[in-house]
Coordinates of C-alpha atoms in Angstrom, one line a residue:
X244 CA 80.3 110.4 82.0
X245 CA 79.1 107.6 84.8
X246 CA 78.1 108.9 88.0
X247 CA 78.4 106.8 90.7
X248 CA 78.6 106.5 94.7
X249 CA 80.5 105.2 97.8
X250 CA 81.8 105.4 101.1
X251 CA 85.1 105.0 100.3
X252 CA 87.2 105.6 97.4
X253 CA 90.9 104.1 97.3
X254 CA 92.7 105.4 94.5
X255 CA 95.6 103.3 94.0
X256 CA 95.4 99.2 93.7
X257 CA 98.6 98.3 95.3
X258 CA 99.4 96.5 99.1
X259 CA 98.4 100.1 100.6
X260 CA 95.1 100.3 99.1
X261 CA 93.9 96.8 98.3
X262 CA 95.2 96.2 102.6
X263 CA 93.0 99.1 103.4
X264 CA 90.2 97.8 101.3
X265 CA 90.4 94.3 102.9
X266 CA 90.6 95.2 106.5
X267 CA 87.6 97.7 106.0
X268 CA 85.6 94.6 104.6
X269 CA 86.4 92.9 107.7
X270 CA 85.0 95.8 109.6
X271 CA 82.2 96.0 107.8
X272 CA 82.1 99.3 105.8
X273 CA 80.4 98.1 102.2
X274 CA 80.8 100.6 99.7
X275 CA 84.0 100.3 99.0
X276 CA 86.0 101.0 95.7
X277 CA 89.7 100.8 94.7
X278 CA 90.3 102.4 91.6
X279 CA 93.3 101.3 89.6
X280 CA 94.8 103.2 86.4
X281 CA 96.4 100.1 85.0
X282 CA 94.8 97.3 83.5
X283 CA 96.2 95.1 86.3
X284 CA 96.3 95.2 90.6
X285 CA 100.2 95.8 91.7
X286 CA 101.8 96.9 88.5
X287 CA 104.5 98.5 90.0
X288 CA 106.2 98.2 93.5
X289 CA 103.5 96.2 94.7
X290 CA 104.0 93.5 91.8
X291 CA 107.8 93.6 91.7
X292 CA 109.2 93.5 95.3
X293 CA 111.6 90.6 96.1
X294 CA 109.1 89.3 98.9
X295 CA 111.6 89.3 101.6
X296 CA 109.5 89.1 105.1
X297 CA 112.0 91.5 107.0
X298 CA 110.6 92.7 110.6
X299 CA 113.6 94.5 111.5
X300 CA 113.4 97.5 109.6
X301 CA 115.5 100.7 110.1
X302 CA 113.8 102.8 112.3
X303 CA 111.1 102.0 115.3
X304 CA 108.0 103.5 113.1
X305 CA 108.5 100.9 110.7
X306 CA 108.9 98.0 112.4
X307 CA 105.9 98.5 114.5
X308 CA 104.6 98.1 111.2
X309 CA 106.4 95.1 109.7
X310 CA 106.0 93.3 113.3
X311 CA 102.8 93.2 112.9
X312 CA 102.4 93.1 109.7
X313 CA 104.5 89.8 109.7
X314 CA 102.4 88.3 112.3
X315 CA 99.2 88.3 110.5
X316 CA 101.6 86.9 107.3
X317 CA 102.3 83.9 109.6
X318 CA 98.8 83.6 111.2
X319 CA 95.6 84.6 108.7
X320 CA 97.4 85.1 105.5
X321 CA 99.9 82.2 106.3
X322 CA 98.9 80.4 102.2
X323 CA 101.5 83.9 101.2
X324 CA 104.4 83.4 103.6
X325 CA 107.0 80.7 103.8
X326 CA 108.8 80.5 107.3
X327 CA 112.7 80.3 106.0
X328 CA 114.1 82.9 108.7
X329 CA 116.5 86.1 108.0
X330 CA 120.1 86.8 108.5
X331 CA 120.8 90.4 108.6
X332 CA 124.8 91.3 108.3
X333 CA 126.8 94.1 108.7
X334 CA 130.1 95.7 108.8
X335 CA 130.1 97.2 112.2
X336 CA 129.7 95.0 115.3
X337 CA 127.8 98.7 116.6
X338 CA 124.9 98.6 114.2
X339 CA 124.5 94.9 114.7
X340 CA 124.3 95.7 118.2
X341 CA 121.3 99.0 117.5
X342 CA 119.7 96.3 115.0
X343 CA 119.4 93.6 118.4
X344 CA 118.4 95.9 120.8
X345 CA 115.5 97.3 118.0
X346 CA 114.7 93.3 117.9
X347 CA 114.4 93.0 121.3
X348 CA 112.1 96.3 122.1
X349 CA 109.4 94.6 119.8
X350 CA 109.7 90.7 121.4
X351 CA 111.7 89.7 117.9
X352 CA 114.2 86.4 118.9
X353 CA 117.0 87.3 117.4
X354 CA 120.6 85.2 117.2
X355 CA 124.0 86.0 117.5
X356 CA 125.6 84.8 114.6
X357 CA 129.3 84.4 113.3
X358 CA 130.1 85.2 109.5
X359 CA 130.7 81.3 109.0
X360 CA 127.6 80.1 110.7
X361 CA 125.9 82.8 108.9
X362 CA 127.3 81.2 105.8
X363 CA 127.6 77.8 106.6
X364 CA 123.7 76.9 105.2
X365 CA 124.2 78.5 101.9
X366 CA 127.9 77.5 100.6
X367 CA 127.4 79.3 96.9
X368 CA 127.8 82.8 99.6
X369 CA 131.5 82.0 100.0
X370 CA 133.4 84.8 99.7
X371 CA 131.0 87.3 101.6
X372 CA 132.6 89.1 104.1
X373 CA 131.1 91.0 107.1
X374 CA 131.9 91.8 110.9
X375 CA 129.0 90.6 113.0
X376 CA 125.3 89.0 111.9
X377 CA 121.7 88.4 113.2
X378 CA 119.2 85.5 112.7
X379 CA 115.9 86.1 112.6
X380 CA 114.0 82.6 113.1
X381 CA 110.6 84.5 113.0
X382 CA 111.1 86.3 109.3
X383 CA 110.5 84.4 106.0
X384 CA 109.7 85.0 102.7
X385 CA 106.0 86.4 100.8
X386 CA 104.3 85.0 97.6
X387 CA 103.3 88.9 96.7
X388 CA 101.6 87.6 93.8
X389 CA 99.1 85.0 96.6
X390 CA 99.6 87.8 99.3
X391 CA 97.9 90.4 96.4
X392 CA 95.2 87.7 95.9
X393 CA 93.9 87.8 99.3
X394 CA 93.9 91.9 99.8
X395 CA 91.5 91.3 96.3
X396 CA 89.1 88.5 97.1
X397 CA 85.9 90.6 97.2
X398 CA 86.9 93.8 96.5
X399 CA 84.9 96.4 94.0
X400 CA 87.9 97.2 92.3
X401 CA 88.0 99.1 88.6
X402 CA 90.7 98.3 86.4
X403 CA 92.3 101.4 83.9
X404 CA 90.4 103.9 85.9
X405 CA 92.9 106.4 85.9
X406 CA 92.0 109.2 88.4
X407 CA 92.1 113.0 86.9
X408 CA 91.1 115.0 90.2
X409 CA 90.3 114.3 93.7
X410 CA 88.3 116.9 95.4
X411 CA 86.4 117.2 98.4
X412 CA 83.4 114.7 98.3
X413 CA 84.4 113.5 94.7
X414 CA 87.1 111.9 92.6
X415 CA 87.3 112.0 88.7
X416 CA 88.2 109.2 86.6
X417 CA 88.4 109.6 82.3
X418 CA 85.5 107.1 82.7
X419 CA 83.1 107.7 85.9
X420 CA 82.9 110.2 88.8
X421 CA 82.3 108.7 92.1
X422 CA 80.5 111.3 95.2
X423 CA 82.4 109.9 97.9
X424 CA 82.8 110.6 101.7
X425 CA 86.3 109.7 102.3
X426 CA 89.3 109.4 99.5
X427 CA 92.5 107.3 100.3
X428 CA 95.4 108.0 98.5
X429 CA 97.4 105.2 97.8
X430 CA 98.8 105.3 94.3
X431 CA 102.9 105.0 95.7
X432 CA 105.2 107.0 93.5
X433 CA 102.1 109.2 91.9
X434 CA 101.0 110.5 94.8
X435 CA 100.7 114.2 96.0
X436 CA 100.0 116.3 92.8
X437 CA 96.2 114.9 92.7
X438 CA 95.6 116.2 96.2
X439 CA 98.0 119.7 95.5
X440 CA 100.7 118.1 97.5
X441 CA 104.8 117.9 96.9
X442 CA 105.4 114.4 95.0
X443 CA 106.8 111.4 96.9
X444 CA 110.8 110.8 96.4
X445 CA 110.7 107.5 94.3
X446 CA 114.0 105.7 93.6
X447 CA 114.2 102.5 91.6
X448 CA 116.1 99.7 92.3
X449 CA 116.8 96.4 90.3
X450 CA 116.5 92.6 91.4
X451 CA 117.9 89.6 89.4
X452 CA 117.9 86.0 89.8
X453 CA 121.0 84.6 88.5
X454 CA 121.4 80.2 87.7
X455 CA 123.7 79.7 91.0
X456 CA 122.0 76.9 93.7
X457 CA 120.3 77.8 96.9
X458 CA 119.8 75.2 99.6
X459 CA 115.9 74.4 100.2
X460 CA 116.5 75.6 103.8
X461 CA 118.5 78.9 103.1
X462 CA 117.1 82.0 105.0
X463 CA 117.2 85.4 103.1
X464 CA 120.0 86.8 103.9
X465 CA 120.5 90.9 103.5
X466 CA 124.0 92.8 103.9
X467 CA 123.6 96.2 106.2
X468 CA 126.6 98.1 105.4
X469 CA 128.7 99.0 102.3
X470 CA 128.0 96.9 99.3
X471 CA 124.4 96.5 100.8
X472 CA 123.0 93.5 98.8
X473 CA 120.2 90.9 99.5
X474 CA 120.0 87.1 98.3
X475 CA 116.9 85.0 99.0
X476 CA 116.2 81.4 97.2
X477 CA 114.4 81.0 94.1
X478 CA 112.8 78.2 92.0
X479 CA 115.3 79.3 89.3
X480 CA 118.0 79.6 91.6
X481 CA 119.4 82.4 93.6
X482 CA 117.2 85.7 93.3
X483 CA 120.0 89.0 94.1
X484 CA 119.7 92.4 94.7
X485 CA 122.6 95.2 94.6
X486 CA 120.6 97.1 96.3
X487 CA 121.1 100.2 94.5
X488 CA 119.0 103.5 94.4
X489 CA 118.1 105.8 91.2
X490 CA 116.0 109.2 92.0
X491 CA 113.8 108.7 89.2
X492 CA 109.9 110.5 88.2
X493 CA 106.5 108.6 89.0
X494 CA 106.8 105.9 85.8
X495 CA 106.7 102.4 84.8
X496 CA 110.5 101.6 85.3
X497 CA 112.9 99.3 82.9
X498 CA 116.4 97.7 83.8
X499 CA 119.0 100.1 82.9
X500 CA 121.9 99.6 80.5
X501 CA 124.0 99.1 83.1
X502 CA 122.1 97.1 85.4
X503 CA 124.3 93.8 85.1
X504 CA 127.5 95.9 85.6
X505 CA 125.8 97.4 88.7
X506 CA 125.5 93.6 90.1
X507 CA 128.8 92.7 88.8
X508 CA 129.9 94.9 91.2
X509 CA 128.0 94.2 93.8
X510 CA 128.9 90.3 93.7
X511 CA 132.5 90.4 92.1
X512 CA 133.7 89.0 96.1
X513 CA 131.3 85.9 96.1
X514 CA 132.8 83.7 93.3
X515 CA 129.5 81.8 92.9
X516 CA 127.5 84.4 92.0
X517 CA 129.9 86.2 90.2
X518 CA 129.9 83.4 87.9
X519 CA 126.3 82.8 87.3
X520 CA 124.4 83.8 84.0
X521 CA 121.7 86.1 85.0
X522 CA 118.3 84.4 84.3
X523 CA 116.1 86.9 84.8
X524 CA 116.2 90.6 85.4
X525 CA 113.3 93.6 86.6
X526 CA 113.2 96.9 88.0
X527 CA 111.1 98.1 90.5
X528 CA 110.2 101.1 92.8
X529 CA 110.3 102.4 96.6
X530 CA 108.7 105.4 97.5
X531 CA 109.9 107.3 100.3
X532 CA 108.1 110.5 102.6
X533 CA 110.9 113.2 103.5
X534 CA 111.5 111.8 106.9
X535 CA 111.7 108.2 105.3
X536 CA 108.3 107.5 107.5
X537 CA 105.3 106.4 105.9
X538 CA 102.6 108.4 106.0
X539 CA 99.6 106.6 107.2
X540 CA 96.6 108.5 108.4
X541 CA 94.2 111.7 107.8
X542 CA 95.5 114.9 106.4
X543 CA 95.5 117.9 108.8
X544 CA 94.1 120.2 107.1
X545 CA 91.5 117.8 104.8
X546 CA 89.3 116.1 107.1
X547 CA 88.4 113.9 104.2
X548 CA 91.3 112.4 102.8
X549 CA 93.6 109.4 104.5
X550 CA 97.1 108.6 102.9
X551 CA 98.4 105.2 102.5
X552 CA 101.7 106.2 100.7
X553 CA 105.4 106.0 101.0
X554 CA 106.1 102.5 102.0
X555 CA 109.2 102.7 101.2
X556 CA 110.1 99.2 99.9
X557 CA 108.8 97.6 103.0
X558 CA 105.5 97.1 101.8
X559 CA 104.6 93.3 101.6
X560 CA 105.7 92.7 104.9
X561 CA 104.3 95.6 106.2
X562 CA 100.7 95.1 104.4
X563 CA 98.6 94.1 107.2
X564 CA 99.6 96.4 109.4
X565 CA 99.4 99.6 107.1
X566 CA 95.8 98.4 106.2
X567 CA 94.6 98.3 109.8
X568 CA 96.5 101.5 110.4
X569 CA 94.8 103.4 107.2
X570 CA 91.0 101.8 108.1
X571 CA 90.8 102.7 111.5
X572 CA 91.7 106.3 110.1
X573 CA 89.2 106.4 107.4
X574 CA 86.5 104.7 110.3
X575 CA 87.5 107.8 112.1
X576 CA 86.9 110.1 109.4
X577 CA 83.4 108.5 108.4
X578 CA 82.0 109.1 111.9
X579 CA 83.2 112.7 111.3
X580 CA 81.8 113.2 108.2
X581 CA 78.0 112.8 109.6

């Protein structure tokens, strides 16, 4: 077996650890490697997500996170992000309300808008009913595939090095082991058992794109409430989500047999989509902590390792951010380690 060396080892080549790996670059920590069990960078949630650049998340934790995270989208990384704006909807004029004060603690210019003018841009939505709605002018949507690109542009990363053990000052592939100072666990829906903690809760979710038009100027527009569902533009048309939720293991996930009933469903009020052959159909995964916060930073009680995990379907919007969050930890933990 190889032996080899470095600073840093990132075991999992998703947006968590391919983020961490990029801002560490830019801070100028060299030995470096992401290791990567599949033959490809963002297999799973990484490589699947819907690309919807939402800043308003549900909680405060997180949209720290995807404020800033969105910022750099529009600033440094601005060749991944197209500025179409967000309409968030719901069925209860109250959460709206939690949803704009949330805007306005983190300087997000939201406006009030009513279900027709919410509508009125995208005239295939007809049908959609809901109480009270947001526009967000700032949010827009992410190439993940460009966005995963940049994190990877210099970065020592090995391809179907599937990781067997991590232990303190060393991590184990089938291949090579690497002595190491610091280990970041990043690997999503796989993480825990490697380091002897509980697994992450991982749920899979499906996204279609269905032949129905979409104005050149629609915003994404995501539903908050009962019959939670999401609709962005597409080059094929109108990409959908029924936003549903499957508990399922750590694996590479497939459409289920009853996928298109599930959007059926889910769109059986909006004639237009209704209607619309499905063109195109995938399944992909979100990985949540207990507390539904991601857990970003050094473990108590191992001075060595960082974790970069449980995203939890916020994670291209939140990339940035979670990769300066993760390397100022690992910094902190290689000036310990002397």
């Amino acid at each position: 077996m190889l032996a080899s060396s470095a600073d840093v080892v990132i075991v999992g080549g998703g947006f968590a650890g391919l983020a961490t790996a990029w801002t560490l670059a830019r801070r100028g920590v060299e030995r470096v490697v992401v290791l990567e069990r599949e033959d490809r960078l963002g297999a799973h949630a990484s490589g699947r997500g819907a690309g919807l650049g939402r800043q308003l998340a549900e909680d405060d934790d997180t949209t720290a996170l995807t404020v800033r995270g969105a910022a750099v989208l529009r600033g440094e990384l601005a060749d991944a992000w197209t500025p179409t704006g967000g309409v968030l909807s719901f069925d209860d004029p109250a959460a709206c309300e939690v949803y704009r004060a949330r805007a306005e603690r983190f300087g997000v210019a939201t406006v009030p808008l009513a279900a027709s003018d919410a509508l009125a841009r995208w005239p295939a939505l007809a049908g959609w009913r809901f109480a009270a709605a947001l526009g967000i002018p700032s949010d827009g949507t992410i190439d993940i595939h460009r966005l995963r690109e940049r994190f990877a542009r210099g970065v020592d990363a090995r391809l179907g090095a599937r990781v067997t053990a991590i232990e303190p000052g060393r991590v184990v592939t089938e291949r090579e082991t690497f002595a190491t100072r610091v280990v970041v666990e990043a690997t999503g829906a796989w993480a825990g058992p490697l380091v002897g903690a509980a697994p992450l809760r991982a749920m899979r979710r499906h996204v279609f794109v269905v032949d129905a038009p979409a104005p050149g100027d629609a915003p994404w527009h995501w539903h908050l409430g009962a019959g939670e569902l999401y609709v962005r533009r597409d080059p094929a048309g109108t990409l959908v989500s029924p936003c549903d939720s499957d508990h399922v293991p750590a694996q590479d996930v497939v459409p289920t047999g009853d996928a298109d009933a599930r959007l059926a469903a889910r769109v059986a009020a909006i004639p237009a989509l209704a209607a619309a052959p499905i063109a195109r159909r995938w399944a992909g995964l979100r990985t949540f902590t207990a507390d539904h916060r991601m857990r970003l930073g050094r473990d108590p009680e191992r001075p060595w390792l960082v974790w970069a995990v449980g995203l939890g379907g916020h994670g291209a919007t939140a990339s940035a951010a979670v990769g300066e969050r993760v390397a100022a930890a690992v910094l902190d933990a290689l000036a310990s380690s002397h």
